[in-house]
């Protein structure tokens, strides 16, 4: 009897199948990546693919992770920041969005979306990551600090400066956008 109970408990504790996880979390990862890349859908897809590839390589060891979704978001942000640091990409961004993703900022208002994405594009990758995690993903200061491997004070400071830069970039249109 104890053996059957132990077997049932082990099956319940087994991690979710990787494919189920990837399908279930892929949309959320893409939305976050889309915002991190300031609207570059192709780069966002690459970030999600790299994130899922890294997770697949470690999938057997990830059974000990309590929050796989949080871990995936952290990997995504780290991949984004790492790619920005490398600057090894020879691709040049364009001012035209070839595709539109569902469920992103300003979805109902294309002009608002383009304005926000253009403004985010002017921020540094680290500042963009802080704003996306804090205000779009609605994470706490501590969660954002853990994901970016920063102190809570650094997150508060970065978010304050990044918001101030965003206000400067948006200029007089900031009040109009904030009311929407």
Tab-separated table of C-alpha atoms in Angstrom:
chain	number	residue	atom	x	y	z
A	1	UNK	CA	0.000	0.000	0.000
A	2	UNK	CA	2.816	2.414	0.844
A	3	UNK	CA	4.447	1.675	-2.500
A	4	UNK	CA	1.308	2.615	-4.454
A	5	UNK	CA	0.993	5.866	-2.478
A	6	UNK	CA	4.623	6.718	-3.140
A	7	UNK	CA	4.239	6.010	-6.861
A	8	UNK	CA	1.145	8.226	-7.046
A	9	UNK	CA	2.978	10.983	-5.191
A	10	UNK	CA	5.990	10.810	-7.554
A	11	UNK	CA	3.757	11.050	-10.629
A	12	UNK	CA	2.040	14.096	-9.153
A	13	UNK	CA	5.428	15.714	-8.524
A	14	UNK	CA	6.768	14.991	-12.023
A	15	UNK	CA	7.316	18.164	-14.045
A	16	UNK	CA	4.912	19.163	-16.773
A	17	UNK	CA	5.846	17.875	-20.230
A	18	UNK	CA	8.124	20.404	-21.964
A	19	UNK	CA	5.895	20.681	-25.021
A	20	UNK	CA	2.851	21.419	-22.836
A	21	UNK	CA	4.854	24.052	-20.978
A	22	UNK	CA	6.106	25.676	-24.197
A	23	UNK	CA	2.623	25.790	-25.734
A	24	UNK	CA	1.049	27.057	-22.508
A	25	UNK	CA	3.592	29.803	-21.780
A	26	UNK	CA	4.710	30.705	-25.308
A	27	UNK	CA	2.154	33.480	-25.773
A	28	UNK	CA	3.047	35.218	-22.521
A	29	UNK	CA	6.757	34.900	-23.256
A	30	UNK	CA	6.196	36.384	-26.717
A	31	UNK	CA	4.228	39.352	-25.334
A	32	UNK	CA	7.013	40.119	-22.861
A	33	UNK	CA	9.684	39.695	-25.553
A	34	UNK	CA	7.694	41.918	-27.934
A	35	UNK	CA	7.707	44.710	-25.367
A	36	UNK	CA	11.368	44.179	-24.465
A	37	UNK	CA	12.343	44.484	-28.129
A	38	UNK	CA	10.182	47.598	-28.525
A	39	UNK	CA	7.895	45.991	-31.077
A	40	UNK	CA	10.301	43.876	-33.132
A	41	UNK	CA	8.193	40.745	-33.627
A	42	UNK	CA	10.967	38.806	-35.328
A	43	UNK	CA	13.496	39.492	-32.598
A	44	UNK	CA	10.810	38.664	-30.007
A	45	UNK	CA	10.276	35.275	-31.666
A	46	UNK	CA	14.040	34.689	-31.613
A	47	UNK	CA	14.174	35.546	-27.898
A	48	UNK	CA	11.343	33.133	-27.097
A	49	UNK	CA	12.973	30.413	-29.168
A	50	UNK	CA	16.323	30.921	-27.426
A	51	UNK	CA	14.603	30.923	-24.020
A	52	UNK	CA	12.724	27.708	-24.710
A	53	UNK	CA	15.878	26.137	-26.156
A	54	UNK	CA	17.818	26.886	-22.996
A	55	UNK	CA	15.023	25.541	-20.848
A	56	UNK	CA	14.737	22.362	-22.951
A	57	UNK	CA	18.454	21.699	-22.498
A	58	UNK	CA	17.990	21.819	-18.708
A	59	UNK	CA	14.457	20.414	-18.541
A	60	UNK	CA	15.394	17.348	-16.477
A	61	UNK	CA	17.021	19.523	-13.808
A	62	UNK	CA	14.184	22.047	-13.781
A	63	UNK	CA	11.938	19.644	-11.903
A	64	UNK	CA	13.272	21.238	-8.712
A	65	UNK	CA	12.154	24.727	-9.749
A	66	UNK	CA	9.010	25.795	-7.911
A	67	UNK	CA	7.837	28.399	-10.442
A	68	UNK	CA	8.642	27.362	-14.024
A	69	UNK	CA	6.788	30.350	-15.491
A	70	UNK	CA	8.819	32.790	-13.390
A	71	UNK	CA	12.006	30.952	-14.268
A	72	UNK	CA	11.137	31.212	-17.985
A	73	UNK	CA	10.541	34.967	-17.669
A	74	UNK	CA	13.904	35.360	-15.931
A	75	UNK	CA	15.664	33.364	-18.664
A	76	UNK	CA	13.915	35.506	-21.311
A	77	UNK	CA	15.068	38.773	-19.738
A	78	UNK	CA	18.609	37.446	-19.302
A	79	UNK	CA	18.739	36.328	-22.952
A	80	UNK	CA	17.475	39.758	-24.036
A	81	UNK	CA	20.072	41.632	-21.990
A	82	UNK	CA	22.825	39.250	-23.083
A	83	UNK	CA	21.974	39.750	-26.768
A	84	UNK	CA	21.939	43.522	-26.325
A	85	UNK	CA	25.386	43.401	-24.711
A	86	UNK	CA	26.876	41.295	-27.493
A	87	UNK	CA	25.781	43.603	-30.301
A	88	UNK	CA	26.811	40.782	-32.619
A	89	UNK	CA	23.707	40.986	-34.735
A	90	UNK	CA	24.194	42.480	-38.171
A	91	UNK	CA	20.482	43.152	-38.609
A	92	UNK	CA	19.355	46.738	-38.728
A	93	UNK	CA	15.974	47.749	-37.304
A	94	UNK	CA	13.442	49.492	-39.491
A	95	UNK	CA	10.719	51.896	-38.603
A	96	UNK	CA	8.026	49.625	-40.033
A	97	UNK	CA	6.237	46.945	-38.039
A	98	UNK	CA	5.723	43.984	-40.329
A	99	UNK	CA	3.455	42.104	-37.940
A	100	UNK	CA	1.246	42.956	-35.030
A	101	UNK	CA	0.980	40.802	-31.940
A	102	UNK	CA	-2.209	40.297	-29.969
A	103	UNK	CA	-2.510	41.604	-26.450
A	104	UNK	CA	0.220	44.251	-26.458
A	105	UNK	CA	0.190	47.846	-25.281
A	106	UNK	CA	-2.154	50.098	-27.233
A	107	UNK	CA	-3.812	47.162	-28.989
A	108	UNK	CA	-6.965	49.094	-29.784
A	109	UNK	CA	-5.098	52.243	-30.823
A	110	UNK	CA	-2.348	51.734	-33.425
A	111	UNK	CA	-1.025	55.277	-33.033
A	112	UNK	CA	-0.685	54.808	-29.280
A	113	UNK	CA	1.085	51.472	-29.762
A	114	UNK	CA	3.566	52.942	-32.246
A	115	UNK	CA	4.247	55.908	-29.984
A	116	UNK	CA	4.860	53.694	-26.946
A	117	UNK	CA	7.053	51.253	-28.845
A	118	UNK	CA	9.097	54.057	-30.407
A	119	UNK	CA	9.549	55.581	-26.965
A	120	UNK	CA	10.601	52.255	-25.434
A	121	UNK	CA	13.085	51.795	-28.276
A	122	UNK	CA	14.911	54.945	-27.141
A	123	UNK	CA	15.592	53.512	-23.680
A	124	UNK	CA	18.566	51.317	-22.866
A	125	UNK	CA	17.846	47.561	-22.805
A	126	UNK	CA	18.246	47.455	-19.003
A	127	UNK	CA	15.844	50.386	-18.485
A	128	UNK	CA	13.379	48.856	-20.940
A	129	UNK	CA	13.547	45.537	-19.077
A	130	UNK	CA	12.879	47.265	-15.739
A	131	UNK	CA	9.845	49.138	-17.092
A	132	UNK	CA	8.384	46.113	-18.864
A	133	UNK	CA	8.736	43.868	-15.817
A	134	UNK	CA	7.560	46.470	-13.281
A	135	UNK	CA	4.687	48.080	-15.132
A	136	UNK	CA	3.614	45.780	-17.954
A	137	UNK	CA	4.171	42.452	-16.206
A	138	UNK	CA	3.076	44.079	-12.921
A	139	UNK	CA	5.918	42.564	-10.924
A	140	UNK	CA	7.003	43.828	-7.551
A	141	UNK	CA	10.311	45.626	-7.059
A	142	UNK	CA	11.731	42.494	-5.408
A	143	UNK	CA	10.611	40.194	-8.254
A	144	UNK	CA	12.067	42.562	-10.839
A	145	UNK	CA	15.306	42.813	-8.876
A	146	UNK	CA	15.593	39.028	-8.712
A	147	UNK	CA	14.873	38.605	-12.431
A	148	UNK	CA	17.453	41.211	-13.434
A	149	UNK	CA	19.945	40.361	-10.681
A	150	UNK	CA	19.854	43.896	-9.313
A	151	UNK	CA	19.228	45.283	-5.868
A	152	UNK	CA	15.778	46.611	-4.993
A	153	UNK	CA	17.281	50.089	-4.725
A	154	UNK	CA	18.739	49.804	-8.231
A	155	UNK	CA	15.335	48.759	-9.615
A	156	UNK	CA	13.605	51.715	-7.957
A	157	UNK	CA	16.286	54.097	-9.178
A	158	UNK	CA	16.296	52.694	-12.733
A	159	UNK	CA	12.515	52.703	-12.994
A	160	UNK	CA	12.343	56.303	-11.784
A	161	UNK	CA	15.010	57.465	-14.263
A	162	UNK	CA	13.552	55.390	-17.100
A	163	UNK	CA	10.066	56.827	-16.508
A	164	UNK	CA	11.541	60.325	-16.482
A	165	UNK	CA	13.325	59.634	-19.796
A	166	UNK	CA	10.105	58.193	-21.206
A	167	UNK	CA	8.246	61.341	-20.169
A	168	UNK	CA	10.946	63.425	-21.869
A	169	UNK	CA	10.697	61.387	-25.063
A	170	UNK	CA	6.908	61.561	-25.125
A	171	UNK	CA	6.948	65.283	-24.310
A	172	UNK	CA	3.603	67.054	-24.375
A	173	UNK	CA	1.824	63.924	-25.609
A	174	UNK	CA	2.581	62.146	-22.311
A	175	UNK	CA	-0.447	63.578	-20.490
A	176	UNK	CA	-2.721	62.605	-23.381
A	177	UNK	CA	-1.337	59.059	-23.484
A	178	UNK	CA	-1.488	58.646	-19.696
A	179	UNK	CA	-5.228	59.432	-19.706
A	180	UNK	CA	-6.059	56.602	-22.154
